[in-house]
C-alpha positions as MATLAB code, in Angstrom:
seq = 'MEQAWLWFGIAGLTVLLELASGTFYLLMVALGMTAGGVAALLRVDWPLQWVAAAAVAGVAVWILRRSRFGQRRIKVDAAADPNTNLDIGQRLHVDVWNPDGQARAMYRGAEWDVELLPGESPSAGWFVICEVRGSRLYVAHVKA';
ca = [
       0.654  -43.569   -1.510;
       2.679  -42.247   -4.419;
       0.065  -39.592   -5.104;
       0.290  -38.338   -1.517;
       4.020  -37.641   -1.889;
       3.312  -35.805   -5.115;
       0.778  -33.578   -3.341;
       3.091  -32.940   -0.377;
       6.076  -32.252   -2.648;
       4.160  -29.678   -4.685;
       2.844  -28.139   -1.454;
       6.444  -27.805   -0.218;
       7.524  -26.125   -3.458;
       4.572  -23.761   -3.180;
       5.659  -22.827    0.364;
       9.137  -22.038   -0.990;
       7.598  -19.828   -3.676;
       5.549  -18.172   -0.936;
       8.714  -17.246    0.936;
       9.929  -15.449   -2.184;
       6.655  -13.633   -2.907;
       5.892  -12.254    0.560;
       2.122  -12.732    0.382;
       0.033  -15.351    2.150;
      -1.970  -16.456   -0.892;
       0.448  -19.164   -2.036;
       0.494  -20.455    1.529;
      -3.272  -20.918    1.321;
      -2.848  -22.816   -1.963;
      -0.214  -24.979   -0.247;
      -2.797  -25.763    2.458;
      -5.136  -26.930   -0.283;
      -2.433  -29.137   -1.773;
      -1.761  -30.593    1.660;
      -5.466  -31.413    1.910;
      -5.129  -33.227   -1.431;
      -2.224  -35.179    0.028;
      -4.224  -36.115    3.121;
      -7.061  -37.238    0.866;
      -4.550  -39.389   -1.050;
      -3.355  -40.955    2.222;
      -6.981  -41.804    2.987;
      -7.107  -43.555   -0.434;
      -9.681  -41.187   -1.916;
     -10.002  -41.288   -5.716;
      -7.871  -38.895   -7.777;
     -10.743  -36.562   -8.843;
     -11.919  -36.222   -5.234;
      -8.368  -35.376   -4.167;
      -8.541  -32.436   -6.567;
     -11.910  -31.419   -5.173;
     -10.547  -31.535   -1.606;
      -7.487  -29.500   -2.599;
      -9.546  -26.898   -4.446;
     -12.146  -26.609   -1.678;
      -9.597  -26.158    1.110;
      -7.529  -23.691   -0.933;
     -10.631  -21.725   -1.904;
     -11.921  -21.495    1.655;
      -8.444  -20.575    2.946;
      -8.071  -17.789    0.376;
     -11.593  -16.560    1.166;
     -10.780  -16.424    4.899;
      -7.455  -14.703    4.210;
      -9.165  -12.101    2.017;
     -11.462  -11.146    4.894;
      -8.687  -10.997    7.488;
      -6.497   -7.977    8.160;
      -3.633   -9.667    6.277;
      -5.588   -9.790    3.033;
      -6.891   -6.233    3.026;
      -5.731   -3.975    0.241;
      -3.561   -1.155    1.365;
      -4.959    2.283    0.699;
      -2.461    4.234   -1.349;
      -1.709    7.593    0.175;
      -0.837   10.623   -1.929;
       2.710   11.362   -0.771;
       2.400   14.998   -1.859;
      -0.020   15.711    1.002;
       0.959   13.054    3.557;
       2.826   14.434    6.596;
       4.068   10.927    7.438;
       5.872   10.758    4.093;
       6.976   14.370    3.653;
       8.130   16.211    6.759;
       7.640   19.617    5.084;
       3.850   19.226    5.282;
       2.576   21.314    8.193;
       5.667   23.538    8.383;
       5.328   27.314    8.233;
       6.897   29.834    5.896;
       6.566   33.550    5.352;
       5.625   35.020    1.969;
       6.277   38.744    1.485;
       4.879   39.404   -2.013;
       2.472   37.453   -4.215;
       2.157   37.623   -7.994;
      -1.368   38.335   -9.274;
      -1.681   34.706  -10.426;
      -1.349   33.381   -6.845;
       2.297   32.344   -7.126;
       5.371   33.576   -5.294;
       8.967   32.799   -4.391;
       9.845   32.363   -0.724;
      12.815   31.303    1.375;
      12.328   27.939    3.038;
      15.052   25.723    4.513;
      17.789   28.009    3.186;
      16.638   28.028   -0.440;
      14.104   29.823   -2.604;
      11.031   27.767   -3.442;
       8.118   28.255   -5.795;
       5.003   28.771   -3.699;
       1.406   28.517   -4.867;
      -1.813   29.226   -3.005;
      -4.398   26.531   -2.591;
      -7.823   27.322   -4.090;
      -9.866   29.706   -1.958;
      -6.868   31.419   -0.333;
      -6.171   35.147   -0.721;
      -2.760   36.354   -1.942;
      -1.773   38.552    1.006;
       1.621   38.704    2.688;
       2.033   36.763    5.915;
       2.613   33.325    7.409;
       1.436   30.231    5.587;
       1.389   26.514    6.318;
       2.600   24.001    3.720;
      -0.225   21.637    2.729;
       1.336   19.861   -0.276;
       4.711   19.492   -1.948;
       4.924   18.601   -5.627;
       8.440   18.647   -6.991;
       9.955   21.998   -6.017;
       6.594   23.721   -5.576;
       5.001   24.278   -2.173;
       1.207   24.552   -1.980;
       0.229   26.672    0.998;
      -2.743   27.994    2.949;
      -3.015   30.803    5.506;
      -2.096   29.887    9.059;
      -5.277   29.536   11.069;
      -5.018   31.516   14.296;
];
């Protein structure tokens, strides 16, 4: 009976740590520890309590990993993500290009460095912002 309280106490501490970490993995380990406590209440030997705890925790983590809560988040490049940077997709006018495919243009009340994306021709006109890196706008011709 004493071993059961040990298992349940450690499971409770693990749940508290889970609240601080913000993931569900420690919660799955706490489920395994609870299974060890249940095994102790059923008067199972100490080594089998460990086996029960490890098996339940392992299966719980495996199930969590395959659920939508355990999927790794795909990191998005903020320089080209319109959900992160509201300048992406906006238009600006470039009057003159340098021979190296760079220019200066007015955008949002200030002059910005502008660079053409590969494959674009340096001709005056309207461009759409495709990426922003620092104070440099990477643009492409507006498709009509």
